[in-house]
Short mmCIF file of C-alpha atoms and ligand atoms in Angstrom, two decimals:
data_model
loop_
_atom_site.label_atom_id
_atom_site.label_comp_id
_atom_site.label_asym_id
_atom_site.label_seq_id
_atom_site.Cartn_x
_atom_site.Cartn_y
_atom_site.Cartn_z
CA MET E 1 2.85 -15.76 -4.48
CA THR E 2 -0.64 -14.53 -4.01
CA PHE E 3 -2.25 -12.86 -1.07
CA THR E 4 -5.73 -14.10 -0.07
CA LEU E 5 -7.99 -11.92 1.94
CA PRO E 6 -10.66 -13.03 4.44
CA SER E 7 -13.39 -12.65 1.80
CA GLY E 8 -11.48 -15.22 -0.34
CA ALA E 9 -10.47 -12.52 -2.91
CA THR E 10 -6.87 -12.57 -4.10
CA MET E 11 -4.82 -9.38 -4.30
CA PRO E 12 -2.76 -8.92 -7.51
CA VAL E 13 0.89 -8.22 -6.92
CA PRO E 14 2.30 -5.58 -7.03
CA GLY E 15 -0.20 -2.79 -6.34
CA PHE E 16 -0.01 0.46 -8.35
CA GLY E 17 -0.10 3.56 -6.16
CA THR E 18 -1.78 6.92 -6.78
CA GLY E 19 -0.16 8.93 -4.05
CA THR E 20 3.43 10.12 -3.50
CA LYS E 21 4.11 12.20 -6.65
CA TRP E 22 0.50 12.98 -7.31
CA TYR E 23 -1.05 14.50 -4.20
CA LYS E 24 -3.49 17.22 -5.14
CA SER E 25 -6.03 17.33 -2.31
CA GLY E 26 -8.67 19.99 -2.67
CA ASP E 27 -8.21 20.42 -6.45
CA PRO E 28 -11.25 18.98 -8.30
CA THR E 29 -9.68 19.35 -11.76
CA ILE E 30 -8.84 16.00 -13.35
CA ASP E 31 -5.09 15.66 -13.69
CA ARG E 32 -4.44 14.10 -17.09
CA ASN E 33 -0.93 13.01 -16.11
CA VAL E 34 -2.38 10.85 -13.34
CA VAL E 35 -5.11 9.35 -15.62
CA ASP E 36 -2.53 8.65 -18.36
CA ALA E 37 -0.14 6.92 -15.91
CA LEU E 38 -2.99 4.78 -14.58
CA VAL E 39 -4.38 3.88 -18.01
CA SER E 40 -0.86 2.96 -19.06
CA ALA E 41 -0.38 0.91 -15.84
CA LEU E 42 -3.63 -0.91 -16.42
CA LYS E 43 -2.70 -1.51 -20.09
CA VAL E 44 0.72 -3.03 -19.17
CA GLY E 45 -1.05 -5.36 -16.77
CA TYR E 46 -1.54 -3.89 -13.30
CA ARG E 47 -4.81 -5.02 -11.79
CA HIS E 48 -4.48 -3.49 -8.32
CA ILE E 49 -4.85 0.22 -7.77
CA ASP E 50 -4.03 1.81 -4.42
CA GLY E 51 -6.12 4.95 -3.78
CA ALA E 52 -6.76 7.22 -0.80
CA GLU E 53 -9.06 10.16 -0.01
CA VAL E 54 -6.04 12.26 1.04
CA TYR E 55 -4.23 11.85 -2.36
CA GLY E 56 -7.02 13.77 -4.16
CA THR E 57 -6.70 11.37 -7.08
CA GLU E 58 -9.82 9.28 -6.63
CA ALA E 59 -11.63 10.93 -9.56
CA GLU E 60 -8.61 10.10 -11.76
CA ILE E 61 -8.88 6.46 -10.75
CA GLY E 62 -12.51 6.43 -11.89
CA VAL E 63 -11.71 8.06 -15.24
CA ALA E 64 -8.74 5.69 -15.82
CA ILE E 65 -10.66 2.55 -15.11
CA LYS E 66 -13.41 3.65 -17.53
CA GLU E 67 -10.82 4.66 -20.23
CA SER E 68 -8.91 1.44 -19.84
CA GLY E 69 -11.97 -0.64 -20.93
CA ILE E 70 -11.03 -3.28 -18.41
CA PRO E 71 -14.08 -4.73 -16.62
CA ARG E 72 -14.42 -3.48 -13.02
CA ASP E 73 -14.40 -7.03 -11.59
CA GLN E 74 -10.93 -7.62 -13.04
CA ILE E 75 -9.37 -4.67 -11.10
CA PHE E 76 -8.67 -4.74 -7.37
CA VAL E 77 -9.32 -1.20 -5.96
CA THR E 78 -8.22 -0.07 -2.52
CA GLY E 79 -9.46 3.13 -0.87
CA LYS E 80 -8.25 4.78 2.34
CA ILE E 81 -10.09 6.97 4.76
CA PHE E 82 -8.50 9.99 6.46
CA PRO E 83 -8.81 12.80 7.37
CA LYS E 84 -12.60 12.54 6.90
CA ILE E 85 -12.71 9.87 9.55
CA ALA E 86 -15.41 11.57 11.69
CA ASN E 87 -18.10 10.25 9.33
CA PRO E 88 -16.83 7.08 7.70
CA ARG E 89 -20.14 6.37 5.88
CA ALA E 90 -20.12 9.77 4.17
CA ALA E 91 -16.36 9.56 3.38
CA PHE E 92 -16.85 6.16 1.85
CA GLU E 93 -19.78 7.16 -0.28
CA GLU E 94 -17.82 10.19 -1.50
CA THR E 95 -14.93 7.94 -2.45
CA LEU E 96 -17.27 5.61 -4.40
CA LYS E 97 -18.80 8.60 -6.22
CA LEU E 98 -15.43 10.09 -7.11
CA MET E 99 -14.17 6.70 -8.30
CA GLN E 100 -17.46 6.05 -10.22
CA LEU E 101 -17.67 2.66 -8.57
CA ASP E 102 -20.37 0.78 -6.67
CA TYR E 103 -18.04 -1.18 -4.42
CA LEU E 104 -14.42 -1.23 -3.15
CA ASP E 105 -12.33 -4.35 -2.87
CA LEU E 106 -10.51 -3.03 0.19
CA TYR E 107 -11.02 -0.03 2.46
CA LEU E 108 -8.36 1.01 5.00
CA ILE E 109 -8.22 3.40 7.92
CA HIS E 110 -5.27 5.37 6.54
CA ALA E 111 -3.57 6.09 9.93
CA PRO E 112 -4.17 5.61 13.62
CA PHE E 113 -3.47 9.25 14.49
CA PHE E 114 -6.92 10.29 15.63
CA ASP E 115 -9.18 9.98 18.60
CA GLU E 116 -12.48 11.40 20.00
CA LYS E 117 -10.75 14.57 20.98
CA SER E 118 -8.96 15.32 17.70
CA HIS E 119 -11.51 14.02 15.17
CA GLY E 120 -14.61 13.14 17.10
CA ILE E 121 -14.30 9.43 16.75
CA SER E 122 -12.23 6.56 18.27
CA ILE E 123 -10.41 3.86 16.34
CA GLU E 124 -12.81 1.28 17.67
CA THR E 125 -15.91 3.17 16.52
CA ALA E 126 -14.41 3.87 13.09
CA TRP E 127 -13.60 0.15 12.73
CA HIS E 128 -17.14 -0.84 13.79
CA ILE E 129 -18.62 1.47 11.14
CA LEU E 130 -16.25 0.01 8.49
CA SER E 131 -17.37 -3.44 9.56
CA GLU E 132 -21.05 -2.39 9.07
CA LEU E 133 -20.16 -1.05 5.60
CA LYS E 134 -18.52 -4.37 4.83
CA SER E 135 -21.67 -6.24 5.76
CA THR E 136 -23.57 -4.27 3.07
CA GLY E 137 -21.30 -5.86 0.44
CA LYS E 138 -20.04 -2.47 -0.79
CA ILE E 139 -16.64 -3.23 0.65
CA LYS E 140 -15.21 -6.68 0.24
CA ASP E 141 -12.44 -6.48 2.86
CA ILE E 142 -11.33 -3.93 5.46
CA GLY E 143 -7.98 -3.13 7.00
CA VAL E 144 -5.70 -0.42 8.32
CA SER E 145 -2.51 1.45 7.46
CA ASN E 146 0.35 2.75 9.52
CA PHE E 147 -0.89 0.85 12.62
CA ALA E 148 1.60 -0.20 15.37
CA ILE E 149 1.03 -3.21 17.51
CA ALA E 150 -0.67 -1.20 20.23
CA ASP E 151 -3.15 0.21 17.68
CA LEU E 152 -3.88 -3.31 16.30
CA GLU E 153 -4.38 -4.64 19.81
CA ARG E 154 -7.30 -2.24 20.20
CA LEU E 155 -9.14 -4.13 17.48
CA LYS E 156 -8.16 -7.67 18.39
CA ASP E 157 -11.55 -8.52 19.97
CA ALA E 158 -13.58 -6.90 17.19
CA LYS E 159 -15.94 -9.20 15.34
CA GLU E 160 -14.38 -8.27 12.02
CA LYS E 161 -10.64 -9.08 11.92
CA VAL E 162 -8.09 -6.68 10.41
CA ALA E 163 -7.28 -8.13 6.94
CA ILE E 164 -4.28 -5.96 6.09
CA ASN E 165 -1.85 -3.41 7.47
CA GLN E 166 -0.29 -1.14 4.80
CA ILE E 167 2.97 0.25 6.19
CA GLU E 168 6.25 1.74 5.04
CA PHE E 169 8.59 -1.15 4.35
CA ASN E 170 11.85 -1.47 2.43
CA PRO E 171 15.39 -2.66 3.20
CA TYR E 172 16.07 0.50 5.17
CA LEU E 173 12.91 0.29 7.19
CA GLN E 174 12.09 -3.36 7.96
CA ASN E 175 9.87 -2.49 10.91
CA GLN E 176 7.93 0.75 10.68
CA THR E 177 7.27 0.26 14.43
CA PRO E 178 8.87 -2.30 16.71
CA GLY E 179 7.93 -5.87 15.89
CA ILE E 180 5.08 -4.92 13.49
CA VAL E 181 5.88 -7.23 10.58
CA ASP E 182 6.23 -10.36 12.82
CA TYR E 183 3.03 -9.46 14.77
CA CYS E 184 1.00 -9.07 11.60
CA GLN E 185 2.33 -12.22 10.01
CA LYS E 186 1.75 -14.27 13.19
CA ASN E 187 -1.74 -12.88 13.49
CA GLY E 188 -2.81 -13.55 9.85
CA ILE E 189 -2.71 -9.82 8.92
CA ILE E 190 -1.41 -9.26 5.43
CA VAL E 191 1.44 -6.73 5.31
CA GLU E 192 1.45 -4.40 2.42
CA ALA E 193 4.55 -2.28 1.72
CA TYR E 194 4.62 1.29 0.53
CA THR E 195 7.98 2.91 -0.58
CA PRO E 196 9.44 -0.47 -1.33
CA LEU E 197 11.78 1.03 -3.91
CA ILE E 198 13.07 4.00 -1.96
CA PRO E 199 16.60 2.54 -1.80
CA LEU E 200 16.81 3.31 -5.54
CA ALA E 201 15.51 6.88 -5.25
CA PRO E 202 17.83 9.90 -4.91
CA ALA E 203 16.76 10.33 -1.26
CA ALA E 204 18.22 6.99 -0.12
CA LYS E 205 20.51 5.88 -3.02
CA GLY E 206 24.13 5.11 -2.28
CA GLY E 207 23.41 2.96 0.78
CA PRO E 208 24.64 -0.46 1.85
CA VAL E 209 22.00 -2.50 -0.15
CA ASP E 210 23.26 -1.03 -3.48
CA PRO E 211 26.15 -3.45 -4.02
CA VAL E 212 24.12 -6.53 -2.88
CA VAL E 213 21.18 -5.59 -5.16
CA ASN E 214 23.42 -4.78 -8.10
CA LYS E 215 25.28 -8.10 -7.69
CA LEU E 216 21.93 -9.99 -7.68
CA ALA E 217 20.59 -7.96 -10.57
CA ALA E 218 23.65 -9.06 -12.66
CA LYS E 219 23.25 -12.70 -11.46
CA TYR E 220 19.61 -12.92 -12.48
CA GLY E 221 19.74 -10.55 -15.52
CA ARG E 222 17.14 -8.36 -13.81
CA ASP E 223 17.10 -4.70 -12.82
CA PRO E 224 17.64 -3.55 -9.20
CA GLY E 225 13.97 -2.65 -8.71
CA GLN E 226 12.95 -6.19 -9.65
CA ILE E 227 15.40 -7.60 -7.12
CA ILE E 228 14.03 -5.38 -4.29
CA LEU E 229 10.44 -6.09 -5.15
CA LYS E 230 11.24 -9.88 -5.21
CA TRP E 231 12.89 -9.45 -1.83
CA VAL E 232 9.69 -7.81 -0.46
CA ILE E 233 7.48 -10.53 -1.83
CA GLN E 234 9.77 -13.33 -0.51
CA ARG E 235 9.58 -11.57 2.94
CA GLY E 236 5.81 -12.43 2.62
CA ILE E 237 4.80 -8.75 1.98
CA LEU E 238 2.81 -7.29 -0.86
CA PRO E 239 4.57 -4.25 -2.53
CA VAL E 240 2.85 -1.18 -3.89
CA THR E 241 4.84 0.99 -6.29
CA THR E 242 4.25 4.18 -8.29
CA SER E 243 5.73 5.28 -11.59
CA ALA E 244 4.56 7.26 -14.57
CA ASN E 245 7.38 5.83 -16.59
CA VAL E 246 6.04 3.03 -18.74
CA ALA E 247 9.36 1.19 -18.92
CA ARG E 248 9.47 1.20 -15.13
CA GLN E 249 5.86 0.18 -14.85
CA LYS E 250 6.71 -2.87 -16.94
CA THR E 251 9.78 -3.89 -15.12
CA ASN E 252 8.20 -3.39 -11.71
CA LEU E 253 5.44 -5.78 -12.84
CA ASP E 254 7.65 -8.42 -14.38
CA LEU E 255 8.62 -10.37 -11.30
CA ASP E 256 8.10 -13.97 -12.34
CA GLY E 257 10.75 -16.40 -13.60
CA PHE E 258 13.33 -16.03 -10.89
CA GLU E 259 13.62 -16.56 -7.12
CA LEU E 260 16.19 -15.31 -4.63
CA THR E 261 17.76 -17.92 -2.45
CA SER E 262 17.07 -17.65 1.33
CA GLU E 263 20.78 -16.64 1.77
CA GLU E 264 20.21 -13.78 -0.71
CA VAL E 265 17.08 -12.62 0.98
CA LYS E 266 19.05 -12.56 4.27
CA GLU E 267 21.87 -10.70 2.59
CA ILE E 268 19.48 -7.90 1.69
CA ASP E 269 17.97 -8.04 5.21
CA ASP E 270 21.43 -7.62 6.73
CA ALA E 271 22.73 -4.93 4.36
CA GLY E 272 19.47 -2.99 4.76
CA SER E 273 19.70 -3.15 8.52
CA LYS E 274 22.90 -1.08 8.36
CA LYS E 275 21.03 2.03 7.40
CA HIS E 276 17.83 3.61 8.64
CA PHE E 277 15.67 5.63 6.25
CA ARG E 278 12.08 6.77 6.88
CA SER E 279 9.95 8.75 4.45
CA TYR E 280 6.79 9.16 6.48
CA TRP E 281 5.67 9.79 10.05
CA GLY E 282 9.16 10.42 11.46
CA HIS E 283 7.62 12.84 13.95
CA LYS E 284 5.27 10.16 15.26
CA TYR E 285 7.71 7.22 15.38
CA ILE E 286 10.93 8.06 17.24
CA PRO E 287 13.54 5.51 16.03
N1 LIG T 1 -0.41 4.17 3.53
C1 LIG T 1 0.36 5.20 3.46
O1 LIG T 1 0.51 5.97 4.48
C2 LIG T 1 1.18 5.44 2.18
C3 LIG T 1 0.82 4.79 1.09
N2 LIG T 1 1.48 5.03 -0.08
C4 LIG T 1 1.02 4.31 -1.26
O2 LIG T 1 2.01 3.50 -1.79
C5 LIG T 1 2.32 3.86 -3.16
C6 LIG T 1 3.76 3.55 -3.45
O3 LIG T 1 4.60 4.45 -2.68
P1 LIG T 1 5.90 4.98 -3.33
O4 LIG T 1 6.52 5.88 -2.33
O5 LIG T 1 5.56 5.58 -4.64
O6 LIG T 1 6.78 3.68 -3.54
P2 LIG T 1 7.88 3.33 -4.63
O7 LIG T 1 8.73 2.35 -3.90
O8 LIG T 1 7.22 2.89 -5.93
O9 LIG T 1 8.59 4.68 -4.94
C7 LIG T 1 9.66 5.13 -4.12
C8 LIG T 1 10.62 5.94 -5.01
O10 LIG T 1 11.26 5.05 -5.91
C9 LIG T 1 11.12 5.52 -7.25
N3 LIG T 1 11.06 4.33 -8.15
C10 LIG T 1 9.94 3.61 -8.46
N4 LIG T 1 10.34 2.56 -9.31
C11 LIG T 1 11.69 2.66 -9.48
C12 LIG T 1 12.62 1.88 -10.20
N5 LIG T 1 12.23 0.83 -10.91
N6 LIG T 1 13.89 2.26 -10.18
C13 LIG T 1 14.26 3.41 -9.45
N7 LIG T 1 13.43 4.13 -8.74
C14 LIG T 1 12.11 3.80 -8.76
C15 LIG T 1 9.93 6.39 -7.27
O11 LIG T 1 10.01 7.34 -8.27
C16 LIG T 1 9.94 6.98 -5.86
O12 LIG T 1 10.75 8.13 -5.85
C17 LIG T 1 1.83 5.30 -3.25
O13 LIG T 1 1.55 5.78 -4.54
C18 LIG T 1 0.57 5.28 -2.44
O14 LIG T 1 -0.45 4.67 -3.18
C19 LIG T 1 2.60 5.83 -0.09
C20 LIG T 1 3.04 6.51 0.95
C21 LIG T 1 2.28 6.43 2.26
O1 LIG T 2 -0.30 7.85 2.16
C1 LIG T 2 0.63 8.53 2.26
C2 LIG T 2 1.07 9.51 3.26
C3 LIG T 2 0.02 10.45 3.75
C4 LIG T 2 -0.06 11.77 3.44
N1 LIG T 2 -1.06 12.31 4.12
C5 LIG T 2 -1.58 11.34 4.90
C6 LIG T 2 -2.67 11.46 5.81
C7 LIG T 2 -3.04 10.33 6.46
C8 LIG T 2 -2.40 9.12 6.24
C9 LIG T 2 -1.31 9.08 5.42
C10 LIG T 2 -0.97 10.16 4.70
#
């Protein structure tokens, strides 16, 4: 399955993240661990890097792309803006500079939690400025992250449509906010999943999807992570994962050659629905 953006560009699946373990906002020193993990990810075949201003790892992305020797046009690079949302043009230029790039494939408003009062800019104005940046050709596609339906509705009459909404999605959180996945899919907005593999991490392990995923892993001769990532993709959603472990980088990327049946997809849906687990924004979204 491929995901095609409004520009006609296709997004490689899965994406490789640069947040989670690696936040280091405010520290300008290049973190070799992050560079090495990214170079390794690019060498094993990832062609989609998920960055963000707030992770503080944009410079590491730039160094890793250069060190990998892979031509820029063969790598899909996402950036996200926040908290420097008050001046999107300046934030975008800083991101390009840190990443040593002259364009981004995708630029997202990282979260909807700002307004004129808190950050001196509204969602509508920020979106308008991103649209102008897109028209310069320095950004190929634009989108959002962590947006609920009400946030997306604010942009529904904008000239530039929202291409993508990157949200928390996994068997234990199938709707970050009520109805969001259905709404996006019905309105042609690609859904991108962060934390897809959290059911396997210590924080959420031992839940009701474990036996289903283990059974399917044995049936297909795959590992549990591959089963969950396949489930995400078969739900029509693009997963983004992170790992510094080369073996995991390889298995998380090796998703071809098998397909879950629709009954198996539903089995994971149903088992996952028996438990609720949220890693981010719990204080904003009351379940
Ligand atoms: N837009 C947003 O607000 C957010 C975006 N992100 C982006 O998404 C990326 C992915 O998010 P993650 O939380 O790292 O997702 P993930 O699903 O890759 O990782 C979740 C947990 O699963 C573990 N894991 C990964 N592969 C595994 C495997 N094969 N077996 C067992 N455990 C495994 C990881 O160590 C981590 O503890 C981030 O690096 C970042 O780029 C992450 C959080 C919020
Ligand atoms: O991207 C992951 C989570 C995160 C951490 N800090 C912020 C600020 C704004 C949006 C998302 C996040």
